[in-house]
PDB file of C-alpha atoms in Angstrom:
ATOM      1  CA  UNK A   1       0.600   7.092   2.070  1.00  0.00           C
ATOM      2  CA  UNK A   2       1.172  10.529   0.285  1.00  0.00           C
ATOM      3  CA  UNK A   3       0.145  10.865  -3.108  1.00  0.00           C
ATOM      4  CA  UNK A   4       2.383  12.854  -5.882  1.00  0.00           C
ATOM      5  CA  UNK A   5       1.010  13.815  -9.021  1.00  0.00           C
ATOM      6  CA  UNK A   6       2.743  15.539 -12.046  1.00  0.00           C
ATOM      7  CA  UNK A   7       1.320  16.970 -14.886  1.00  0.00           C
ATOM      8  CA  UNK A   8       4.239  17.965 -17.235  1.00  0.00           C
ATOM      9  CA  UNK A   9       3.680  19.451 -20.798  1.00  0.00           C
ATOM     10  CA  UNK A  10       6.480  17.750 -22.875  1.00  0.00           C
ATOM     11  CA  UNK A  11       6.320  14.061 -20.996  1.00  0.00           C
ATOM     12  CA  UNK A  12       6.931  12.574 -24.535  1.00  0.00           C
ATOM     13  CA  UNK A  13      10.582  13.662 -24.188  1.00  0.00           C
ATOM     14  CA  UNK A  14      11.289  12.821 -20.668  1.00  0.00           C
ATOM     15  CA  UNK A  15      12.206   8.990 -18.872  1.00  0.00           C
ATOM     16  CA  UNK A  16       8.892   8.759 -16.836  1.00  0.00           C
ATOM     17  CA  UNK A  17       9.993   5.959 -14.314  1.00  0.00           C
ATOM     18  CA  UNK A  18      12.976   7.798 -13.769  1.00  0.00           C
ATOM     19  CA  UNK A  19      11.570  10.621 -12.794  1.00  0.00           C
ATOM     20  CA  UNK A  20       8.668   9.434 -10.642  1.00  0.00           C
ATOM     21  CA  UNK A  21      11.304   7.414  -8.743  1.00  0.00           C
ATOM     22  CA  UNK A  22      13.446  10.232  -8.110  1.00  0.00           C
ATOM     23  CA  UNK A  23      10.313  12.022  -6.898  1.00  0.00           C
ATOM     24  CA  UNK A  24       9.371   9.551  -4.819  1.00  0.00           C
ATOM     25  CA  UNK A  25      12.577   9.219  -3.168  1.00  0.00           C
ATOM     26  CA  UNK A  26      12.420  12.935  -2.263  1.00  0.00           C
ATOM     27  CA  UNK A  27       8.911  12.997  -1.001  1.00  0.00           C
ATOM     28  CA  UNK A  28       9.647   9.532   1.370  1.00  0.00           C
ATOM     29  CA  UNK A  29      12.885  11.310   2.545  1.00  0.00           C
ATOM     30  CA  UNK A  30      11.480  14.710   3.141  1.00  0.00           C
ATOM     31  CA  UNK A  31       7.972  14.144   5.090  1.00  0.00           C
ATOM     32  CA  UNK A  32      10.011  10.860   6.784  1.00  0.00           C
ATOM     33  CA  UNK A  33       7.262   8.759   5.649  1.00  0.00           C
ATOM     34  CA  UNK A  34       9.583   6.523   3.116  1.00  0.00           C
ATOM     35  CA  UNK A  35       8.891   5.402  -0.138  1.00  0.00           C
ATOM     36  CA  UNK A  36       6.893   2.314   0.977  1.00  0.00           C
ATOM     37  CA  UNK A  37       3.625   4.161   1.270  1.00  0.00           C
ATOM     38  CA  UNK A  38       4.068   6.556  -1.739  1.00  0.00           C
ATOM     39  CA  UNK A  39       2.501   6.657  -4.673  1.00  0.00           C
ATOM     40  CA  UNK A  40       3.276   8.689  -7.859  1.00  0.00           C
ATOM     41  CA  UNK A  41       1.452   9.832 -10.603  1.00  0.00           C
ATOM     42  CA  UNK A  42       2.704  10.875 -14.110  1.00  0.00           C
ATOM     43  CA  UNK A  43       0.324  12.829 -16.766  1.00  0.00           C
ATOM     44  CA  UNK A  44       0.716  15.130 -19.872  1.00  0.00           C
ATOM     45  CA  UNK A  45      -0.828  18.142 -19.664  1.00  0.00           C
ATOM     46  CA  UNK A  46      -1.278  21.713 -21.691  1.00  0.00           C
ATOM     47  CA  UNK A  47      -0.398  24.613 -20.098  1.00  0.00           C
ATOM     48  CA  UNK A  48      -1.030  28.521 -20.680  1.00  0.00           C
ATOM     49  CA  UNK A  49       1.382  31.225 -19.070  1.00  0.00           C
ATOM     50  CA  UNK A  50       2.069  34.359 -19.244  1.00  0.00           C
ATOM     51  CA  UNK A  51      -0.887  34.283 -22.109  1.00  0.00           C
ATOM     52  CA  UNK A  52       1.615  31.617 -24.053  1.00  0.00           C
ATOM     53  CA  UNK A  53       1.638  27.722 -24.691  1.00  0.00           C
ATOM     54  CA  UNK A  54       4.599  26.841 -22.920  1.00  0.00           C
ATOM     55  CA  UNK A  55       6.547  24.117 -21.821  1.00  0.00           C
ATOM     56  CA  UNK A  56       5.394  23.435 -17.690  1.00  0.00           C
ATOM     57  CA  UNK A  57       4.566  21.374 -14.668  1.00  0.00           C
ATOM     58  CA  UNK A  58       2.363  21.303 -12.417  1.00  0.00           C
ATOM     59  CA  UNK A  59       2.671  18.935  -8.499  1.00  0.00           C
ATOM     60  CA  UNK A  60      -0.444  18.542  -6.420  1.00  0.00           C
ATOM     61  CA  UNK A  61       0.772  17.041  -3.520  1.00  0.00           C
ATOM     62  CA  UNK A  62      -1.116  15.278  -1.078  1.00  0.00           C
ATOM     63  CA  UNK A  63      -0.352  13.507   2.607  1.00  0.00           C
ATOM     64  CA  UNK A  64      -2.254  12.662   5.653  1.00  0.00           C
ATOM     65  CA  UNK A  65       0.010  14.908   8.512  1.00  0.00           C
ATOM     66  CA  UNK A  66       3.464  16.499   7.885  1.00  0.00           C
ATOM     67  CA  UNK A  67       2.203  19.018   5.740  1.00  0.00           C
ATOM     68  CA  UNK A  68       3.986  22.097   7.207  1.00  0.00           C
ATOM     69  CA  UNK A  69       5.801  25.459   5.477  1.00  0.00           C
ATOM     70  CA  UNK A  70       9.287  23.699   6.517  1.00  0.00           C
ATOM     71  CA  UNK A  71       8.691  19.874   4.576  1.00  0.00           C
ATOM     72  CA  UNK A  72       6.798  21.573   2.235  1.00  0.00           C
ATOM     73  CA  UNK A  73       9.501  23.887   1.178  1.00  0.00           C
ATOM     74  CA  UNK A  74      12.488  21.661   1.010  1.00  0.00           C
ATOM     75  CA  UNK A  75      10.446  19.005  -0.717  1.00  0.00           C
ATOM     76  CA  UNK A  76       9.212  22.142  -3.373  1.00  0.00           C
ATOM     77  CA  UNK A  77      13.137  23.049  -3.920  1.00  0.00           C
ATOM     78  CA  UNK A  78      14.048  19.549  -4.690  1.00  0.00           C
ATOM     79  CA  UNK A  79      11.070  18.376  -7.095  1.00  0.00           C
ATOM     80  CA  UNK A  80      11.326  21.509  -8.655  1.00  0.00           C
ATOM     81  CA  UNK A  81      15.297  20.914  -9.190  1.00  0.00           C
ATOM     82  CA  UNK A  82      14.495  17.674 -10.450  1.00  0.00           C
ATOM     83  CA  UNK A  83      11.756  18.467 -12.664  1.00  0.00           C
ATOM     84  CA  UNK A  84      14.001  20.761 -14.417  1.00  0.00           C
ATOM     85  CA  UNK A  85      16.763  18.442 -14.672  1.00  0.00           C
ATOM     86  CA  UNK A  86      14.635  15.652 -16.024  1.00  0.00           C
ATOM     87  CA  UNK A  87      12.570  17.898 -18.391  1.00  0.00           C
ATOM     88  CA  UNK A  88      14.604  21.097 -19.410  1.00  0.00           C
ATOM     89  CA  UNK A  89      11.203  22.892 -18.066  1.00  0.00           C
ATOM     90  CA  UNK A  90      12.264  25.997 -16.268  1.00  0.00           C
ATOM     91  CA  UNK A  91      11.921  26.114 -12.472  1.00  0.00           C
ATOM     92  CA  UNK A  92      10.020  29.506 -12.675  1.00  0.00           C
ATOM     93  CA  UNK A  93       7.692  27.566 -14.826  1.00  0.00           C
ATOM     94  CA  UNK A  94       6.518  24.718 -12.133  1.00  0.00           C
ATOM     95  CA  UNK A  95       4.687  24.912  -9.088  1.00  0.00           C
ATOM     96  CA  UNK A  96       3.311  22.447  -6.292  1.00  0.00           C
ATOM     97  CA  UNK A  97       0.071  22.752  -4.235  1.00  0.00           C
ATOM     98  CA  UNK A  98      -0.337  21.007  -0.648  1.00  0.00           C
ATOM     99  CA  UNK A  99      -3.089  19.439   0.221  1.00  0.00           C
ATOM    100  CA  UNK A 100      -3.056  17.678   4.119  1.00  0.00           C
ATOM    101  CA  UNK A 101      -6.125  15.201   4.124  1.00  0.00           C
ATOM    102  CA  UNK A 102      -7.437  14.414   7.450  1.00  0.00           C
ATOM    103  CA  UNK A 103      -7.556  10.585   7.728  1.00  0.00           C
ATOM    104  CA  UNK A 104     -11.481   9.922   7.713  1.00  0.00           C
ATOM    105  CA  UNK A 105     -11.184  11.314   4.544  1.00  0.00           C
ATOM    106  CA  UNK A 106      -8.169   8.603   2.868  1.00  0.00           C
ATOM    107  CA  UNK A 107      -9.835   5.558   1.620  1.00  0.00           C
ATOM    108  CA  UNK A 108      -7.824   2.340   1.139  1.00  0.00           C
ATOM    109  CA  UNK A 109      -9.034  -1.254   0.112  1.00  0.00           C
ATOM    110  CA  UNK A 110      -9.642  -1.866   3.948  1.00  0.00           C
ATOM    111  CA  UNK A 111     -11.446   1.110   4.871  1.00  0.00           C
ATOM    112  CA  UNK A 112     -10.179   4.599   5.639  1.00  0.00           C
ATOM    113  CA  UNK A 113      -6.758   5.966   7.786  1.00  0.00           C
TER     114      UNK A 113
END
């Protein structure tokens, strides 16, 4: 189950639901896992970049498997463009982090994967 946590500086100026749906679709397509297993979270953040408070976004992408260079590159490009389109945040101010979680460390209501 991929989890994508979006932290965005100007969240009050965007359609959060629409952005989350697009990010979910991209993640499902690029990871090959489909959207049925994807969770997306969005929250507001304050950012300091280049010693100035500015509009930025950070994406924390976590999953079990499929965290690999080619997949990550495709996800980075598409999600960054989507965030930029929705928020007018410059693409150079959007960063992503990918974490591959071992199955035994990913829990849910029935135990772990």
